[in-house]
CSV table of C-alpha atoms in Angstrom, one decimal:
chain,number,residue,atom,x,y,z
Y,28,UNK,CA,-107.3,-57.1,46.7
Y,29,UNK,CA,-110.2,-55.4,45.1
Y,30,UNK,CA,-112.5,-56.5,48.0
Y,31,UNK,CA,-109.9,-55.3,50.4
Y,32,UNK,CA,-109.8,-51.8,48.8
Y,33,UNK,CA,-113.6,-51.6,48.8
Y,34,UNK,CA,-113.6,-52.6,52.5
Y,35,UNK,CA,-111.3,-49.7,53.4
Y,36,UNK,CA,-113.1,-47.3,51.2
Y,37,UNK,CA,-116.4,-48.1,52.8
Y,38,UNK,CA,-114.8,-47.8,56.2
Y,39,UNK,CA,-113.5,-44.4,55.3
Y,40,UNK,CA,-117.0,-43.3,54.2
Y,41,UNK,CA,-118.8,-44.6,57.3
Y,42,UNK,CA,-116.2,-42.8,59.4
Y,43,UNK,CA,-117.5,-39.5,58.1
Y,44,UNK,CA,-121.1,-40.6,58.9
Y,45,UNK,CA,-120.6,-40.8,62.7
Y,46,UNK,CA,-119.4,-44.4,63.0
Y,47,UNK,CA,-116.6,-44.8,65.6
Y,48,UNK,CA,-113.5,-46.9,65.0
Y,49,UNK,CA,-114.6,-49.5,67.5
Y,50,UNK,CA,-118.0,-49.8,65.9
Y,51,UNK,CA,-116.3,-50.2,62.5
Y,52,UNK,CA,-114.0,-53.0,63.6
Y,53,UNK,CA,-116.8,-54.8,65.6
Y,54,UNK,CA,-119.1,-55.0,62.5
Y,55,UNK,CA,-116.1,-55.9,60.3
Y,56,UNK,CA,-115.5,-59.0,62.5
Y,57,UNK,CA,-119.1,-59.9,63.5
Y,58,UNK,CA,-120.5,-59.7,60.0
Y,59,UNK,CA,-117.6,-61.7,58.5
Y,60,UNK,CA,-117.9,-64.5,61.1
Y,61,UNK,CA,-120.8,-66.4,59.3
Y,62,UNK,CA,-118.9,-66.3,56.0
Y,63,UNK,CA,-115.7,-67.7,57.7
Y,64,UNK,CA,-117.6,-70.4,59.7
Y,65,UNK,CA,-119.4,-71.5,56.5
Y,66,UNK,CA,-116.2,-71.6,54.5
Y,67,UNK,CA,-114.3,-73.6,57.2
Y,68,UNK,CA,-117.2,-76.1,57.4
Y,69,UNK,CA,-117.3,-76.6,53.6
Y,70,UNK,CA,-113.5,-77.0,53.3
Y,71,UNK,CA,-111.5,-78.5,56.2
Y,72,UNK,CA,-114.6,-79.1,58.4
Y,73,UNK,CA,-115.3,-77.5,61.8
Y,74,UNK,CA,-113.2,-80.1,63.5
Y,75,UNK,CA,-110.1,-78.5,61.9
Y,76,UNK,CA,-110.4,-75.5,64.2
Y,77,UNK,CA,-109.4,-77.6,67.3
Y,78,UNK,CA,-106.2,-76.2,68.7
Y,79,UNK,CA,-103.6,-76.8,71.5
Y,80,UNK,CA,-102.2,-73.3,71.0
Y,81,UNK,CA,-105.0,-71.1,72.3
Y,82,UNK,CA,-102.4,-68.7,73.9
Y,83,UNK,CA,-100.8,-68.1,70.6
Y,84,UNK,CA,-104.2,-67.4,69.0
Y,85,UNK,CA,-104.9,-64.9,71.8
Y,86,UNK,CA,-101.6,-63.1,71.1
Y,87,UNK,CA,-102.4,-63.1,67.4
Y,88,UNK,CA,-105.8,-61.6,68.2
Y,89,UNK,CA,-104.3,-58.8,70.4
Y,90,UNK,CA,-101.9,-57.9,67.6
Y,91,UNK,CA,-104.6,-58.3,65.0
Y,92,UNK,CA,-107.0,-55.9,66.7
Y,93,UNK,CA,-104.2,-53.4,67.2
Y,94,UNK,CA,-103.3,-53.7,63.5
Y,95,UNK,CA,-107.0,-53.2,62.5
Y,96,UNK,CA,-107.3,-50.1,64.6
Y,97,UNK,CA,-104.2,-48.6,63.1
Y,98,UNK,CA,-105.0,-49.7,59.5
Y,99,UNK,CA,-108.5,-48.4,59.5
Y,100,UNK,CA,-107.3,-45.3,61.4
Y,101,UNK,CA,-104.7,-44.6,58.6
Y,102,UNK,CA,-107.5,-44.8,56.0
Y,103,UNK,CA,-109.6,-42.4,58.0
Y,104,UNK,CA,-106.7,-39.9,58.4
Y,105,UNK,CA,-105.1,-40.1,54.9
Y,106,UNK,CA,-106.2,-40.1,51.3
Y,107,UNK,CA,-107.0,-43.7,50.1
Y,108,UNK,CA,-104.1,-44.1,47.7
Y,109,UNK,CA,-101.5,-42.8,50.1
Y,110,UNK,CA,-102.7,-45.0,53.0
Y,111,UNK,CA,-102.6,-48.0,50.7
Y,112,UNK,CA,-99.1,-47.2,49.4
Y,113,UNK,CA,-97.6,-46.7,52.9
Y,114,UNK,CA,-99.2,-50.1,53.9
Y,115,UNK,CA,-96.9,-51.6,51.2
Y,116,UNK,CA,-94.0,-51.0,53.5
Y,117,UNK,CA,-95.0,-54.1,55.6
Y,118,UNK,CA,-92.6,-56.5,53.8
Y,119,UNK,CA,-89.8,-54.0,54.4
Y,120,UNK,CA,-90.5,-53.9,58.2
Y,121,UNK,CA,-91.0,-57.7,58.2
Y,122,UNK,CA,-87.5,-58.2,56.8
Y,123,UNK,CA,-86.0,-55.7,59.2
Y,124,UNK,CA,-87.7,-57.3,62.2
Y,125,UNK,CA,-86.7,-60.8,61.1
Y,126,UNK,CA,-83.1,-59.6,60.9
Y,127,UNK,CA,-83.1,-57.8,64.2
Y,128,UNK,CA,-85.3,-60.0,66.4
Y,129,UNK,CA,-85.0,-63.5,64.8
Y,130,UNK,CA,-81.4,-63.0,63.7
Y,131,UNK,CA,-82.3,-64.3,60.2
Y,132,UNK,CA,-79.5,-63.9,57.7
Y,133,UNK,CA,-80.1,-60.8,55.6
Y,134,UNK,CA,-77.7,-60.2,52.8
Y,135,UNK,CA,-76.7,-57.0,51.1
Y,136,UNK,CA,-79.3,-57.4,48.5
Y,137,UNK,CA,-82.2,-57.3,51.0
Y,138,UNK,CA,-80.6,-54.5,53.0
Y,139,UNK,CA,-80.4,-52.5,49.8
Y,140,UNK,CA,-84.1,-53.3,49.1
Y,141,UNK,CA,-85.0,-52.1,52.6
Y,142,UNK,CA,-83.1,-48.8,52.0
Y,143,UNK,CA,-84.9,-48.4,48.7
Y,144,UNK,CA,-88.2,-48.7,50.4
Y,145,UNK,CA,-87.4,-46.1,53.0
Y,146,UNK,CA,-86.3,-43.7,50.2
Y,147,UNK,CA,-89.7,-44.3,48.7
Y,148,UNK,CA,-91.4,-43.3,51.9
Y,149,UNK,CA,-89.4,-40.1,52.2
Y,150,UNK,CA,-90.2,-39.2,48.6
Y,151,UNK,CA,-93.9,-39.9,49.1
Y,152,UNK,CA,-94.3,-37.8,52.3
Y,153,UNK,CA,-91.7,-35.2,51.1
Y,154,UNK,CA,-89.3,-33.7,53.6
Y,155,UNK,CA,-91.5,-30.8,54.6
Y,156,UNK,CA,-94.2,-33.2,55.8
Y,157,UNK,CA,-96.9,-30.6,55.1
Y,158,UNK,CA,-98.8,-32.6,52.5
Y,159,UNK,CA,-100.4,-35.1,54.8
Y,160,UNK,CA,-101.4,-35.0,58.5
Y,161,UNK,CA,-98.3,-36.1,60.6
Y,162,UNK,CA,-100.6,-38.2,62.8
Y,163,UNK,CA,-101.9,-40.0,59.7
Y,164,UNK,CA,-98.4,-40.8,58.6
Y,165,UNK,CA,-97.4,-42.0,62.0
Y,166,UNK,CA,-100.5,-44.2,62.3
Y,167,UNK,CA,-100.0,-45.7,58.8
Y,168,UNK,CA,-96.3,-46.6,59.5
Y,169,UNK,CA,-97.3,-48.0,62.9
Y,170,UNK,CA,-99.9,-50.1,61.1
Y,171,UNK,CA,-97.2,-51.5,58.7
Y,172,UNK,CA,-94.9,-52.4,61.7
Y,173,UNK,CA,-97.7,-54.2,63.6
Y,174,UNK,CA,-98.8,-56.0,60.4
Y,175,UNK,CA,-95.2,-57.1,60.0
Y,176,UNK,CA,-95.2,-58.4,63.6
Y,177,UNK,CA,-98.4,-60.3,62.8
Y,178,UNK,CA,-96.7,-61.9,59.8
Y,179,UNK,CA,-93.9,-63.2,62.0
Y,180,UNK,CA,-96.4,-64.7,64.4
Y,181,UNK,CA,-98.5,-66.2,61.6
Y,182,UNK,CA,-95.4,-67.8,60.3
Y,183,UNK,CA,-95.0,-69.6,63.6
Y,184,UNK,CA,-98.7,-70.5,63.9
Y,185,UNK,CA,-98.7,-71.8,60.4
Y,186,UNK,CA,-96.3,-74.6,61.4
Y,187,UNK,CA,-99.1,-76.3,63.4
Y,188,UNK,CA,-102.4,-74.7,62.6
Y,189,UNK,CA,-104.5,-74.7,59.4
Y,190,UNK,CA,-105.1,-71.4,57.8
Y,191,UNK,CA,-108.9,-71.7,58.3
Y,192,UNK,CA,-108.3,-72.3,62.0
Y,193,UNK,CA,-106.1,-69.2,62.3
Y,194,UNK,CA,-108.8,-67.0,60.6
Y,195,UNK,CA,-111.6,-68.6,62.7
Y,196,UNK,CA,-109.9,-68.1,66.1
Y,197,UNK,CA,-108.9,-64.5,65.3
Y,198,UNK,CA,-112.5,-63.6,64.4
Y,199,UNK,CA,-114.1,-65.4,67.2
Y,200,UNK,CA,-111.7,-64.2,69.9
Y,201,UNK,CA,-111.9,-60.6,68.8
Y,202,UNK,CA,-115.7,-60.3,69.1
Y,203,UNK,CA,-116.1,-60.5,72.9
Y,204,UNK,CA,-113.7,-57.6,73.8
Y,205,UNK,CA,-115.1,-55.5,71.0
Y,206,UNK,CA,-118.7,-56.3,72.1
Y,207,UNK,CA,-117.8,-55.0,75.6
Y,208,UNK,CA,-116.5,-51.8,74.2
Y,209,UNK,CA,-119.7,-51.5,72.0
Y,210,UNK,CA,-121.7,-51.2,75.2
Y,211,UNK,CA,-120.1,-47.8,75.6
Y,212,UNK,CA,-119.7,-46.6,72.0
Y,213,UNK,CA,-122.4,-48.4,70.0
Y,214,UNK,CA,-125.2,-46.3,68.6
Y,215,UNK,CA,-128.0,-46.3,66.1
Y,216,UNK,CA,-127.3,-45.2,62.5
Y,217,UNK,CA,-129.4,-44.4,59.4
Y,218,UNK,CA,-130.2,-47.3,56.9
Y,219,UNK,CA,-127.6,-46.2,54.4
Y,220,UNK,CA,-124.9,-46.3,57.0
Y,221,UNK,CA,-126.1,-49.8,58.2
Y,222,UNK,CA,-125.9,-51.0,54.6
Y,223,UNK,CA,-122.3,-49.7,54.3
Y,224,UNK,CA,-121.3,-51.3,57.6
Y,225,UNK,CA,-122.7,-54.6,56.3
Y,226,UNK,CA,-120.6,-54.0,53.2
Y,227,UNK,CA,-117.5,-53.6,55.3
Y,228,UNK,CA,-118.1,-56.9,57.0
Y,229,UNK,CA,-119.0,-58.8,53.9
Y,230,UNK,CA,-116.1,-57.4,51.7
Y,231,UNK,CA,-113.7,-57.9,54.5
Y,232,UNK,CA,-114.7,-61.6,55.0
Y,233,UNK,CA,-114.7,-62.3,51.3
Y,234,UNK,CA,-111.2,-60.7,50.9
Y,235,UNK,CA,-109.9,-62.8,53.7
Y,236,UNK,CA,-111.4,-66.0,52.2
Y,237,UNK,CA,-110.1,-65.1,48.7
Y,238,UNK,CA,-106.6,-64.6,50.0
Y,239,UNK,CA,-106.7,-67.9,51.9
Y,240,UNK,CA,-108.0,-69.6,48.8
Y,241,UNK,CA,-105.3,-68.1,46.7
Y,242,UNK,CA,-102.6,-69.3,49.1
Y,243,UNK,CA,-104.1,-72.8,48.7
Y,244,UNK,CA,-103.7,-72.8,44.9
Y,245,UNK,CA,-100.4,-71.0,44.4
Y,246,UNK,CA,-97.1,-70.4,46.2
Y,247,UNK,CA,-96.8,-67.5,48.6
Y,248,UNK,CA,-94.2,-65.9,46.3
Y,249,UNK,CA,-96.8,-65.7,43.5
Y,250,UNK,CA,-99.8,-64.6,45.7
Y,251,UNK,CA,-98.3,-61.9,47.9
Y,252,UNK,CA,-97.0,-59.6,45.2
Y,253,UNK,CA,-100.6,-59.3,44.1
Y,254,UNK,CA,-101.1,-57.2,47.2
Y,255,UNK,CA,-99.7,-54.3,45.1
Y,256,UNK,CA,-102.6,-54.4,42.8
Y,257,UNK,CA,-104.6,-52.7,45.6
Y,258,UNK,CA,-103.2,-49.4,44.6
Y,259,UNK,CA,-105.1,-49.6,41.3
Y,260,UNK,CA,-108.4,-50.1,43.1
Y,261,UNK,CA,-107.6,-47.6,45.8
Y,262,UNK,CA,-106.8,-44.9,43.2
Y,263,UNK,CA,-110.0,-45.6,41.2
Y,264,UNK,CA,-112.2,-45.5,44.4
Y,265,UNK,CA,-110.4,-42.4,45.6
Y,266,UNK,CA,-111.1,-40.7,42.3
Y,267,UNK,CA,-114.7,-41.8,42.1
Y,268,UNK,CA,-115.8,-41.1,45.7
Y,269,UNK,CA,-113.6,-38.1,46.8
Y,270,UNK,CA,-112.2,-36.8,43.5
Y,271,UNK,CA,-108.6,-37.5,44.8
Y,272,UNK,CA,-105.8,-37.9,42.4
Y,273,UNK,CA,-102.4,-38.7,44.0
Y,274,UNK,CA,-99.5,-36.3,43.7
Y,275,UNK,CA,-96.6,-37.2,41.4
Y,276,UNK,CA,-94.4,-37.8,44.5
Y,277,UNK,CA,-96.9,-40.4,45.6
Y,278,UNK,CA,-96.5,-42.3,42.4
Y,279,UNK,CA,-92.7,-42.1,42.5
Y,280,UNK,CA,-92.5,-43.1,46.2
Y,281,UNK,CA,-95.1,-45.9,45.7
Y,282,UNK,CA,-93.1,-47.3,42.8
Y,283,UNK,CA,-89.9,-47.5,44.9
Y,284,UNK,CA,-91.8,-49.1,47.8
Y,285,UNK,CA,-93.4,-51.7,45.5
Y,286,UNK,CA,-90.0,-52.4,43.8
Y,287,UNK,CA,-88.5,-52.9,47.2
Y,288,UNK,CA,-91.3,-55.3,48.3
Y,289,UNK,CA,-91.2,-57.3,45.1
Y,290,UNK,CA,-87.4,-57.7,45.3
Y,291,UNK,CA,-87.6,-58.8,48.9
Y,292,UNK,CA,-90.3,-61.4,47.9
Y,293,UNK,CA,-88.1,-62.6,45.0
Y,294,UNK,CA,-85.0,-63.0,47.3
Y,295,UNK,CA,-87.1,-64.9,49.8
Y,296,UNK,CA,-88.3,-67.2,47.0
Y,297,UNK,CA,-84.8,-67.8,45.8
Y,298,UNK,CA,-83.6,-68.5,49.4
Y,299,UNK,CA,-86.4,-70.9,50.0
Y,300,UNK,CA,-85.5,-72.9,46.9
Y,301,UNK,CA,-81.9,-73.4,47.9
Y,302,UNK,CA,-82.4,-76.0,50.6
Y,303,UNK,CA,-84.7,-77.9,48.3
Y,304,UNK,CA,-82.2,-77.9,45.5
Y,305,UNK,CA,-79.5,-79.0,47.9
C-alpha cells in the first residue's frame, strides 16, 4: 500500500510536468513488465501463463485500462488524501453490483454498511460541493465503480487462472494499444521527469507483486483491509510534497467509508465460513 501511494503521488507530480495521462499509463505498464515477467518466472514458471480464456483477459484489460485512466485522473484532479479516501468506496460498489447484477444474497447488515459508506461520501464532499472540483469527484467515483467491476471479473477469472497469469496478461495486452496512442501523444521530457516516470513503473509493479504475494500467504479477509492503510501514506505524501492537510470533513467521511468497507469484508468472511462449517 505504501508503494501504491508513492506511485499515485509520483503520477500526480509528473502530471504537472507536462506528462499526459496516456504517457503516464504507458510507462506504468511498460516499466512494470520486466518485474512481472521475472516474478512469474521465479514463482509459477512462465508456462503458468498459458490460458484458454484470452477473451476474458481482453475484457479484463479493457476494464483495467479504463480504471487506470480514471484512477490516475482522480489523483490529478483531487488532493491526494481525498482521492485515496473516495477510492475506498470500491467494496461498497462491489457489494451493490453483486446484489443488483449477480443477484447475490445481501442481507440488512450489508445494506446498512452500504448506506453508511454513502453517508461518508456525502460528509466528505459536503452538500455544497464547492470544496473539490465536481469533475474530480465524478472521476474518482467512476474509478471506484469500474474497479468494483474489475473485482467481479477477477473473481470469475480466479476460478481457472493463476494470479500471476492474470497480472501478466493484463500488462502484456495493455501495452500495444497504449503504444499506438503514444505515437500521437508521446514526447521528450527532462531527466528528472524521466526518473519519476521510471519510479511510477517500478513502484506500480512492486505494489502489484506485493499484493499478489500477500494474497499467497494470508486470506483475502486479512489482506484486503490493509488497503485502508494507504490513507496514512497518502496523507504523509500530500503534506510533504504539496503541504496539503485534509479538512475535518475528510477525516469523518473517510472513517465512515473505512468502517463500511471493513464491515462488508467481515460479513463476507463470516458468510464464506458458513459453508465450510456446514
